[in-house]
mmCIF file of C-alpha atoms in Angstrom:
data_model
loop_
_atom_site.group_PDB
_atom_site.id
_atom_site.type_symbol
_atom_site.label_atom_id
_atom_site.label_comp_id
_atom_site.label_asym_id
_atom_site.label_seq_id
_atom_site.Cartn_x
_atom_site.Cartn_y
_atom_site.Cartn_z
ATOM 1 C CA UNK C 6 -84.548 56.104 26.998
ATOM 2 C CA UNK C 7 -81.663 54.502 28.843
ATOM 3 C CA UNK C 8 -81.083 50.949 29.986
ATOM 4 C CA UNK C 9 -82.609 49.059 27.045
ATOM 5 C CA UNK C 10 -82.004 45.336 26.585
ATOM 6 C CA UNK C 11 -79.701 45.746 23.589
ATOM 7 C CA UNK C 12 -76.956 48.312 23.728
ATOM 8 C CA UNK C 13 -76.503 49.433 20.113
ATOM 9 C CA UNK C 14 -73.418 51.548 20.836
ATOM 10 C CA UNK C 15 -69.886 50.399 20.012
ATOM 11 C CA UNK C 16 -69.329 46.890 21.356
ATOM 12 C CA UNK C 17 -73.056 45.992 21.193
ATOM 13 C CA UNK C 18 -73.176 46.247 17.398
ATOM 14 C CA UNK C 19 -69.887 44.369 17.018
ATOM 15 C CA UNK C 20 -71.132 41.623 19.319
ATOM 16 C CA UNK C 21 -74.391 41.269 17.387
ATOM 17 C CA UNK C 22 -72.578 41.117 14.022
ATOM 18 C CA UNK C 23 -70.135 38.551 15.406
ATOM 19 C CA UNK C 24 -72.982 36.251 16.539
ATOM 20 C CA UNK C 25 -74.774 36.596 13.217
ATOM 21 C CA UNK C 26 -71.578 35.578 11.398
ATOM 22 C CA UNK C 27 -70.985 32.632 13.743
ATOM 23 C CA UNK C 28 -74.540 31.367 13.239
ATOM 24 C CA UNK C 29 -74.298 31.823 9.466
ATOM 25 C CA UNK C 30 -71.082 29.777 9.345
ATOM 26 C CA UNK C 31 -72.649 27.025 11.477
ATOM 27 C CA UNK C 32 -75.775 26.815 9.311
ATOM 28 C CA UNK C 33 -73.651 26.745 6.152
ATOM 29 C CA UNK C 34 -71.477 23.970 7.605
ATOM 30 C CA UNK C 35 -74.464 21.811 8.539
ATOM 31 C CA UNK C 36 -76.026 22.377 5.114
ATOM 32 C CA UNK C 37 -72.803 21.351 3.333
ATOM 33 C CA UNK C 38 -72.455 18.257 5.502
ATOM 34 C CA UNK C 39 -75.922 16.971 4.626
ATOM 35 C CA UNK C 40 -75.657 17.874 0.940
ATOM 36 C CA UNK C 41 -72.394 15.931 0.616
ATOM 37 C CA UNK C 42 -73.960 12.819 2.125
ATOM 38 C CA UNK C 43 -76.773 12.846 -0.428
ATOM 39 C CA UNK C 44 -74.246 13.304 -3.259
ATOM 40 C CA UNK C 45 -72.287 10.280 -2.038
ATOM 41 C CA UNK C 46 -75.431 8.130 -1.983
ATOM 42 C CA UNK C 47 -76.302 9.149 -5.542
ATOM 43 C CA UNK C 48 -72.752 8.494 -6.754
ATOM 44 C CA UNK C 49 -72.795 5.078 -5.109
ATOM 45 C CA UNK C 50 -76.083 4.160 -6.771
ATOM 46 C CA UNK C 51 -74.792 5.162 -10.212
ATOM 47 C CA UNK C 52 -71.578 3.285 -9.561
ATOM 48 C CA UNK C 53 -73.463 0.112 -8.674
ATOM 49 C CA UNK C 54 -75.639 0.496 -11.765
ATOM 50 C CA UNK C 55 -72.568 0.840 -13.992
ATOM 51 C CA UNK C 56 -71.028 -2.201 -12.350
ATOM 52 C CA UNK C 57 -74.150 -4.307 -12.966
ATOM 53 C CA UNK C 58 -74.188 -3.225 -16.603
ATOM 54 C CA UNK C 59 -70.495 -4.006 -17.004
ATOM 55 C CA UNK C 60 -70.977 -7.464 -15.479
ATOM 56 C CA UNK C 61 -73.876 -8.179 -17.834
ATOM 57 C CA UNK C 62 -76.442 -8.423 -15.040
ATOM 58 C CA UNK C 63 -78.685 -5.872 -16.812
ATOM 59 C CA UNK C 64 -79.111 -4.995 -20.488
ATOM 60 C CA UNK C 65 -78.518 -1.603 -22.117
ATOM 61 C CA UNK C 66 -82.190 -0.608 -22.154
ATOM 62 C CA UNK C 67 -82.578 -1.331 -18.437
ATOM 63 C CA UNK C 68 -79.318 0.508 -17.703
ATOM 64 C CA UNK C 69 -80.425 3.633 -19.573
ATOM 65 C CA UNK C 70 -83.874 3.744 -17.970
ATOM 66 C CA UNK C 71 -82.487 3.327 -14.455
ATOM 67 C CA UNK C 72 -79.769 5.891 -15.101
ATOM 68 C CA UNK C 73 -82.429 8.431 -16.112
ATOM 69 C CA UNK C 74 -84.344 7.704 -12.903
ATOM 70 C CA UNK C 75 -81.222 8.127 -10.755
ATOM 71 C CA UNK C 76 -80.149 11.320 -12.526
ATOM 72 C CA UNK C 77 -83.406 13.182 -11.863
ATOM 73 C CA UNK C 78 -83.374 16.012 -9.345
#
């Protein structure tokens, strides 16, 4: 059968592989961007908790319990 929608000879296969790679790189980039933002938020929360403990605003027991809560996945 001739004249199908996708030409799987030569350039057609290369073109399809190229688009798959481009889309894979884009999805990976977006995933990494969002995962880094969540890591920054978690680091900031732990940093603030450590600062409060160092300033004496919270006691050791409260610090440990909140640290466990923040460290959960």
